[in-house]
Amino acid sequence: MKTIYRLAAFVLLLAPAVLAQEHYTEGPVWRVSLVRVKPTQMDAYLTSLQQSSKPVLEEQKRNGTIMDYKFFLKETKHNPEDWDVCLAIEYKNHAAMDGLAAKGEMVRDKILGGKQPAQQLTEKRAEIREVISSEILEEIILK
């Protein structure tokens, strides 16, 4: 009898995942960061992205760490606290994010010249922008 109860409990716990899967298939995973750029600093921020972030992302794309990346510029603001720039990085799946720190450090060292130059870049960017949010989203393909 205990076995039947355990089986029933297991099925009830598994049911939401199974039912959700009937509506969609899992797609790639996206890390999305929303950034508010400080007034008069947009040119400096975009230049920084072009000179340092883009080469790092291109190298990660070449070596298969990421599938793709995109930058978005928000053209409509609802209030002064809104974000200005969005960076979206596409990974094949959640497993592709395993060991990401170590992979990122290798690319960082190759492209930016090590930990110290990267830290200086991070500090400089903190002066001209604020990260509003950073999310991990899974793309779904409706059936």
Short mmCIF file of C-alpha atoms in Angstrom, two decimals:
data_model
loop_
_atom_site.label_atom_id
_atom_site.label_comp_id
_atom_site.label_asym_id
_atom_site.label_seq_id
_atom_site.Cartn_x
_atom_site.Cartn_y
_atom_site.Cartn_z
CA MET A 1 0.00 0.00 0.00
CA LYS A 2 2.88 2.37 0.81
CA THR A 3 4.28 1.72 -2.66
CA ILE A 4 1.00 2.77 -4.26
CA TYR A 5 0.94 6.00 -2.24
CA ARG A 6 4.54 6.77 -3.15
CA LEU A 7 3.82 6.12 -6.81
CA ALA A 8 0.74 8.35 -6.69
CA ALA A 9 2.70 11.14 -5.01
CA PHE A 10 5.46 10.84 -7.62
CA VAL A 11 2.96 11.02 -10.48
CA LEU A 12 1.28 14.08 -8.94
CA LEU A 13 4.61 15.85 -8.57
CA LEU A 14 5.64 14.98 -12.12
CA ALA A 15 2.29 15.90 -13.72
CA PRO A 16 2.84 19.69 -14.06
CA ALA A 17 6.10 19.18 -15.97
CA VAL A 18 4.58 16.56 -18.23
CA LEU A 19 1.49 18.67 -18.94
CA ALA A 20 3.58 21.75 -19.67
CA GLN A 21 5.65 19.84 -22.20
CA GLU A 22 2.58 18.99 -24.25
CA HIS A 23 2.26 22.67 -25.21
CA TYR A 24 5.86 23.45 -26.20
CA THR A 25 9.34 22.17 -26.76
CA GLU A 26 12.32 23.64 -24.98
CA GLY A 27 14.53 25.94 -26.98
CA PRO A 28 17.76 27.77 -26.25
CA VAL A 29 18.47 29.62 -23.01
CA TRP A 30 19.07 33.37 -23.00
CA ARG A 31 20.88 35.50 -20.41
CA VAL A 32 19.39 38.98 -20.71
CA SER A 33 20.86 42.04 -19.02
CA LEU A 34 19.03 45.37 -18.98
CA VAL A 35 21.24 48.42 -18.53
CA ARG A 36 20.49 52.07 -17.84
CA VAL A 37 23.22 54.34 -19.19
CA LYS A 38 23.95 57.52 -17.25
CA PRO A 39 23.09 60.82 -18.99
CA THR A 40 25.59 61.89 -21.66
CA GLN A 41 27.43 58.54 -21.42
CA MET A 42 25.75 56.57 -24.24
CA ASP A 43 28.57 57.13 -26.72
CA ALA A 44 31.22 56.07 -24.18
CA TYR A 45 29.20 52.98 -23.21
CA LEU A 46 28.57 51.85 -26.79
CA THR A 47 32.26 52.40 -27.62
CA SER A 48 33.21 50.26 -24.62
CA LEU A 49 30.85 47.49 -25.76
CA GLN A 50 32.26 47.64 -29.28
CA GLN A 51 35.89 47.57 -28.18
CA SER A 52 35.75 44.95 -25.42
CA SER A 53 32.44 43.09 -25.13
CA LYS A 54 31.96 42.41 -28.82
CA PRO A 55 35.40 40.77 -29.29
CA VAL A 56 34.85 38.59 -26.20
CA LEU A 57 31.40 37.54 -27.41
CA GLU A 58 32.69 36.86 -30.92
CA GLU A 59 35.42 34.60 -29.49
CA GLN A 60 32.87 32.77 -27.32
CA LYS A 61 30.71 32.28 -30.39
CA ARG A 62 33.68 30.96 -32.41
CA ASN A 63 34.64 28.47 -29.70
CA GLY A 64 31.05 27.30 -29.19
CA THR A 65 30.54 28.61 -25.66
CA ILE A 66 27.57 30.67 -26.88
CA MET A 67 25.32 30.32 -29.89
CA ASP A 68 24.72 34.01 -30.52
CA TYR A 69 24.35 37.41 -28.90
CA LYS A 70 22.35 40.54 -29.58
CA PHE A 71 22.34 44.14 -28.40
CA PHE A 72 19.08 46.07 -28.25
CA LEU A 73 18.55 49.80 -27.86
CA LYS A 74 15.27 50.78 -26.22
CA GLU A 75 13.60 53.50 -28.25
CA THR A 76 10.68 54.20 -25.94
CA LYS A 77 11.04 55.21 -22.31
CA HIS A 78 8.12 55.16 -19.94
CA ASN A 79 10.03 56.81 -17.11
CA PRO A 80 13.57 57.96 -16.30
CA GLU A 81 14.25 54.70 -14.46
CA ASP A 82 13.80 52.58 -17.61
CA TRP A 83 16.65 50.67 -19.21
CA ASP A 84 18.44 51.87 -22.33
CA VAL A 85 20.50 48.94 -23.63
CA CYS A 86 19.80 45.22 -23.53
CA LEU A 87 22.42 42.53 -24.02
CA ALA A 88 21.07 39.05 -24.80
CA ILE A 89 23.38 36.03 -24.96
CA GLU A 90 22.06 32.75 -26.38
CA TYR A 91 23.18 29.35 -25.04
CA LYS A 92 22.20 26.02 -26.56
CA ASN A 93 20.60 24.86 -23.29
CA HIS A 94 21.07 25.03 -19.51
CA ALA A 95 23.89 22.48 -19.64
CA ALA A 96 25.87 24.80 -21.92
CA MET A 97 26.16 27.15 -18.94
CA ASP A 98 28.06 24.56 -16.87
CA GLY A 99 31.64 25.65 -16.30
CA LEU A 100 30.88 29.05 -17.81
CA ALA A 101 33.10 30.97 -15.38
CA ALA A 102 36.22 29.00 -16.30
CA LYS A 103 35.47 29.26 -20.02
CA GLY A 104 34.84 32.98 -19.65
CA GLU A 105 38.12 33.52 -17.80
CA MET A 106 40.07 31.86 -20.61
CA VAL A 107 38.46 34.12 -23.22
CA ARG A 108 38.82 37.17 -20.97
CA ASP A 109 42.54 36.52 -20.54
CA LYS A 110 43.00 35.99 -24.28
CA ILE A 111 41.03 39.05 -25.43
CA LEU A 112 41.35 41.55 -22.58
CA GLY A 113 44.78 40.55 -21.30
CA GLY A 114 43.90 39.10 -17.90
CA LYS A 115 41.96 39.68 -14.72
CA GLN A 116 43.29 43.14 -13.86
CA PRO A 117 42.43 44.85 -17.19
CA ALA A 118 38.96 43.23 -17.03
CA GLN A 119 38.48 44.51 -13.46
CA GLN A 120 39.48 48.03 -14.54
CA LEU A 121 36.99 47.84 -17.41
CA THR A 122 34.25 46.73 -15.01
CA GLU A 123 35.01 49.64 -12.67
CA LYS A 124 35.00 52.13 -15.54
CA ARG A 125 31.66 50.82 -16.80
CA ALA A 126 30.17 51.09 -13.31
CA GLU A 127 30.75 54.84 -13.56
CA ILE A 128 28.70 55.20 -16.75
CA ARG A 129 25.95 52.60 -16.42
CA GLU A 130 23.77 50.67 -14.01
CA VAL A 131 22.56 47.11 -14.51
CA ILE A 132 18.81 47.19 -13.92
CA SER A 133 18.27 43.44 -14.10
CA SER A 134 19.83 40.24 -15.31
CA GLU A 135 17.59 37.32 -16.12
CA ILE A 136 17.89 33.81 -17.49
CA LEU A 137 15.05 32.96 -19.89
CA GLU A 138 14.28 29.75 -21.71
CA GLU A 139 12.91 30.14 -25.19
CA ILE A 140 9.97 27.86 -25.91
CA ILE A 141 8.59 26.73 -29.24
CA LEU A 142 4.84 26.33 -29.14
CA LYS A 143 3.52 23.11 -30.64
#
